[in-house]
XYZ file of C-alpha atoms in Angstrom:
298
model
C 112.148 86.229 69.101
C 113.336 88.660 66.408
C 116.747 88.215 64.812
C 117.960 91.569 66.177
C 116.743 90.874 69.722
C 118.440 87.491 69.687
C 121.644 89.134 68.421
C 121.522 91.671 71.275
C 121.071 88.923 73.860
C 123.950 86.856 72.454
C 126.235 89.896 72.417
C 125.288 90.947 75.946
C 125.738 87.434 77.300
C 129.213 87.156 75.805
C 130.290 90.592 77.023
C 128.891 90.082 80.535
C 130.830 86.811 80.758
C 134.060 88.325 79.407
C 134.069 91.799 80.984
C 131.646 91.475 83.876
C 128.249 93.094 84.307
C 129.483 96.329 85.872
C 132.177 96.895 83.235
C 129.841 96.343 80.281
C 127.795 99.313 79.090
C 124.734 99.474 76.871
C 126.900 101.382 74.385
C 129.412 98.488 74.335
C 126.637 96.049 73.465
C 125.135 98.360 70.836
C 128.567 98.838 69.207
C 129.135 95.083 69.202
C 125.802 94.607 67.411
C 126.512 97.525 65.015
C 123.289 99.293 65.958
C 122.370 102.605 67.561
C 121.875 102.604 71.323
C 118.307 103.802 70.764
C 117.552 100.682 68.737
C 118.680 98.518 71.658
C 116.452 100.436 74.065
C 113.433 99.519 71.935
C 113.888 95.945 73.154
C 115.353 96.502 76.630
C 114.682 99.659 78.703
C 117.872 99.136 80.759
C 120.956 96.972 81.207
C 119.219 95.387 84.193
C 116.282 94.320 82.032
C 118.653 92.844 79.450
C 120.503 90.835 82.098
C 117.220 89.652 83.603
C 116.063 88.427 80.190
C 119.246 86.392 79.770
C 118.940 84.795 83.186
C 115.242 84.015 82.786
C 115.808 82.321 79.432
C 118.640 80.175 80.765
C 116.928 79.119 83.955
C 113.744 78.221 82.083
C 115.779 75.985 79.778
C 117.748 74.360 82.561
C 114.620 73.450 84.515
C 112.810 72.155 81.426
C 115.772 69.956 80.508
C 116.056 68.742 84.106
C 112.417 67.671 84.022
C 113.043 65.665 80.846
C 115.945 63.866 82.535
C 113.704 62.829 85.441
C 111.267 61.286 82.941
C 113.919 58.799 81.743
C 112.596 55.672 83.414
C 115.376 53.496 81.987
C 117.897 55.105 84.352
C 118.665 53.561 87.719
C 118.701 55.760 90.831
C 122.484 56.010 90.606
C 122.462 56.726 86.847
C 119.796 59.399 87.307
C 121.862 61.021 90.062
C 124.964 61.172 87.870
C 123.018 62.431 84.853
C 121.365 65.230 86.838
C 124.751 66.382 88.123
C 126.270 66.172 84.625
C 123.351 68.223 83.272
C 124.149 71.050 85.699
C 127.852 70.977 84.870
C 127.083 71.083 81.148
C 124.870 74.138 81.498
C 127.337 76.112 83.539
C 130.257 75.243 81.289
C 128.787 75.245 77.802
C 125.392 76.916 77.707
C 125.940 80.341 79.163
C 125.030 80.045 82.827
C 128.603 80.887 83.786
C 127.581 84.442 82.940
C 125.904 84.535 86.367
C 129.358 84.867 87.893
C 129.757 88.227 86.168
C 127.468 89.754 88.772
C 128.463 89.759 92.430
C 125.678 88.970 94.875
C 124.834 91.807 97.238
C 121.977 92.725 99.593
C 118.935 94.073 97.795
C 118.238 97.789 98.006
C 114.954 99.592 97.222
C 114.358 99.677 93.476
C 117.098 97.140 92.770
C 116.030 94.435 90.327
C 119.190 92.353 90.142
C 119.652 91.647 93.854
C 116.278 89.884 94.210
C 116.790 88.177 90.835
C 120.145 86.714 91.823
C 118.734 85.534 95.129
C 115.778 83.806 93.461
C 117.996 82.088 90.891
C 120.454 80.970 93.553
C 117.582 79.685 95.699
C 116.071 77.870 92.724
C 119.395 76.247 91.889
C 119.975 75.162 95.506
C 116.455 73.748 95.643
C 117.185 71.830 92.452
C 120.221 70.279 94.170
C 118.018 69.571 97.183
C 115.590 67.647 95.001
C 118.425 65.717 93.342
C 119.804 64.659 96.732
C 116.393 63.781 98.152
C 115.635 61.555 95.169
C 118.984 59.804 95.593
C 119.075 59.323 99.377
C 115.459 59.576 100.509
C 114.168 60.498 103.950
C 117.308 59.283 105.746
C 119.165 62.404 104.571
C 116.400 64.827 105.588
C 118.072 66.451 108.646
C 121.298 66.942 106.659
C 119.864 67.873 103.275
C 120.916 71.531 103.307
C 124.447 70.687 104.474
C 124.738 68.194 101.614
C 123.367 70.789 99.176
C 125.994 73.328 100.185
C 128.835 70.823 99.951
C 127.736 69.639 96.497
C 127.316 73.233 95.320
C 130.745 74.218 96.678
C 132.432 71.278 94.941
C 130.758 72.122 91.649
C 131.666 75.809 91.922
C 135.363 75.209 92.596
C 135.873 72.506 89.970
C 133.978 74.514 87.357
C 136.163 77.517 88.117
C 139.295 75.443 87.495
C 137.908 74.065 84.232
C 136.590 77.374 82.930
C 139.283 79.778 84.074
C 142.382 77.567 84.048
C 141.466 75.149 81.227
C 141.903 72.038 83.370
C 141.181 69.013 81.119
C 138.447 67.342 83.177
C 135.458 65.763 81.443
C 131.958 66.560 82.648
C 130.953 62.891 82.743
C 133.969 61.892 84.839
C 133.403 64.836 87.168
C 129.710 63.994 87.598
C 130.574 60.405 88.551
C 133.263 61.648 90.923
C 130.804 64.018 92.623
C 128.260 61.198 92.962
C 130.887 58.979 94.637
C 131.928 61.733 97.020
C 128.328 62.473 97.972
C 127.793 58.760 98.668
C 130.823 58.896 100.991
C 129.609 62.087 102.656
C 126.067 60.864 103.264
C 127.296 57.528 104.612
C 129.526 59.393 107.059
C 126.762 61.765 108.177
C 124.334 58.932 108.813
C 126.823 56.653 110.572
C 128.085 59.405 112.887
C 124.579 60.739 113.552
C 126.047 64.229 113.374
C 124.036 67.302 114.221
C 123.211 69.307 111.075
C 124.772 72.743 110.682
C 121.954 74.020 108.458
C 118.454 73.233 109.644
C 115.311 73.764 107.566
C 114.411 76.717 109.817
C 117.800 78.320 109.234
C 117.400 77.960 105.446
C 113.742 78.939 105.350
C 114.174 81.839 102.947
C 115.893 79.587 100.406
C 113.159 76.972 100.623
C 110.490 79.611 99.981
C 112.731 81.549 97.542
C 111.621 84.744 99.282
C 114.382 87.285 99.806
C 114.520 88.672 103.330
C 115.759 92.085 104.263
C 118.925 92.119 106.347
C 116.902 93.082 109.425
C 114.453 90.206 108.888
C 117.329 87.763 108.548
C 118.973 89.071 111.727
C 115.723 88.771 113.668
C 114.964 85.237 112.443
C 118.484 83.894 112.983
C 118.682 85.596 116.363
C 115.424 83.948 117.420
C 116.740 80.533 116.357
C 119.914 80.964 118.410
C 117.904 82.017 121.452
C 115.727 78.905 121.101
C 118.807 76.677 120.869
C 120.326 78.315 123.933
C 117.075 77.914 125.876
C 116.983 74.208 125.044
C 120.578 73.802 126.255
C 119.881 75.667 129.501
C 117.156 73.166 130.371
C 119.749 70.372 130.160
C 122.541 72.061 132.160
C 123.828 70.375 135.307
C 123.291 73.458 137.458
C 120.810 74.318 140.244
C 117.302 75.218 139.130
C 117.790 78.731 140.489
C 120.692 79.216 138.061
C 118.634 77.861 135.180
C 115.880 80.379 135.928
C 118.470 83.152 136.041
C 119.857 82.144 132.657
C 116.363 81.912 131.180
C 115.643 85.436 132.438
C 118.813 86.650 130.713
C 117.588 85.158 127.433
C 114.245 86.899 127.891
C 116.017 90.214 128.428
C 118.072 89.649 125.266
C 114.918 88.826 123.327
C 113.233 91.984 124.607
C 116.235 94.141 123.661
C 116.324 92.597 120.218
C 112.738 93.694 119.600
C 113.501 97.308 120.407
C 114.193 99.866 117.697
C 117.423 100.881 119.471
C 118.773 98.080 121.694
C 121.019 99.188 124.552
C 124.564 98.170 123.703
C 125.823 98.090 127.295
C 122.958 95.839 128.420
C 123.295 93.402 125.503
C 127.049 93.145 126.140
C 126.581 92.542 129.869
C 123.930 89.867 129.296
C 126.078 88.019 126.766
C 129.070 88.123 129.105
C 126.968 86.552 131.861
C 125.782 83.754 129.562
C 129.377 83.081 128.496
C 130.199 82.092 132.077
C 128.489 78.776 131.338
C 130.831 76.737 129.147
C 128.010 74.861 127.395
C 126.493 78.154 126.231
C 129.675 79.591 124.686
C 128.870 78.436 121.109
C 125.498 80.183 121.265
C 127.014 83.305 122.820
C 129.485 83.502 119.919
C 126.584 83.380 117.442
C 124.627 85.938 119.471
C 127.608 88.302 119.509
C 127.662 88.232 115.683
C 123.913 88.807 115.641
C 124.302 91.662 118.156
C 127.040 93.306 116.047
C 124.628 93.469 113.117
C 121.767 94.606 115.336
C 123.865 97.335 116.969
C 125.866 98.373 113.904
C 124.187 101.788 113.779
C-alpha cells in the first residue's frame, strides 16, 4: 500500500470515528491529508469505497488474528474462551473497529453498497461469537446458541460503550474473564431450565448464511415460521377436532393472503381476531399482527 493511500485511510478512519460517516466529507479527508480532492479520488472513487476499504482491512485482520489464537494448543478450553473474548474487545477498543459505530445500520436500497456491507460484517461477527460459544459449550448449547450469541454481543456492546465514551477504567482482561463467567452462568441456567429458545436457527437463517434479505423476504420467511408454530400448537389444543380443523383453515387463509400482492386488510384482521379467541394462540397472533402491519403497510 502506498504511503499516501495509507495516510488517506488513517485520516478517514479517525474522522469517521470522531464525526460520524454522514458528517465527514471527502473534502474534509482531503484537507486533513493536505492533498487535493482529485488526488484522493485516484485511490477511492467515492466515500463509500473508502469506508468499505477500511472495514475490509479491519475484518481481515481480526479474523486472521482469531485463527492464530485458536492454534494455541497450550490454552485450556476456558483460557481459549477468555482469550477469544479479550481479542474482540481489544480490536473494538484499540484497533479501529469502533469506527463501525459511525454508520447506522439501515435496510439496503438498490445501488447501496454500505447497507449490504454492514450486514455482512455484522453477520460475520455474530458467527464468530457463535463459533466461540460452540467451542466452549459444545452440542449441549446448540438450541440456544443464537440467544447466547445475542446476549454476549449485547454485553460487549454496552460495556465497550461505557469504556470508550465515558472513560470507565475497566481492563480488557478483567472484562473478558467477567464475560466468560457470566456466560457460564447463563448457559448453566438455560440447560437446567430446559428453556425454549427465542432465536431458532431457522429464524436466524440469513445471519448464518450471511446473505442479506430484502424486507419483503424477511417478512415472508418470519411469517411462515410463525404460521408453522401456530399450526403445531393447534394440534395440541384441548378443543374438539372440529374446532382444530376450523383453526387450521384460518391459518391456510392467512397463508394464502400473505402470498397475494395486495392482501385484504379486513380479512387478515378478522382472521387474526378469530385466532386470538384461543388463549394458547395469543402469542402467535401478536407476532402475526406485527408481520401483518409490515405486509399491509402500503
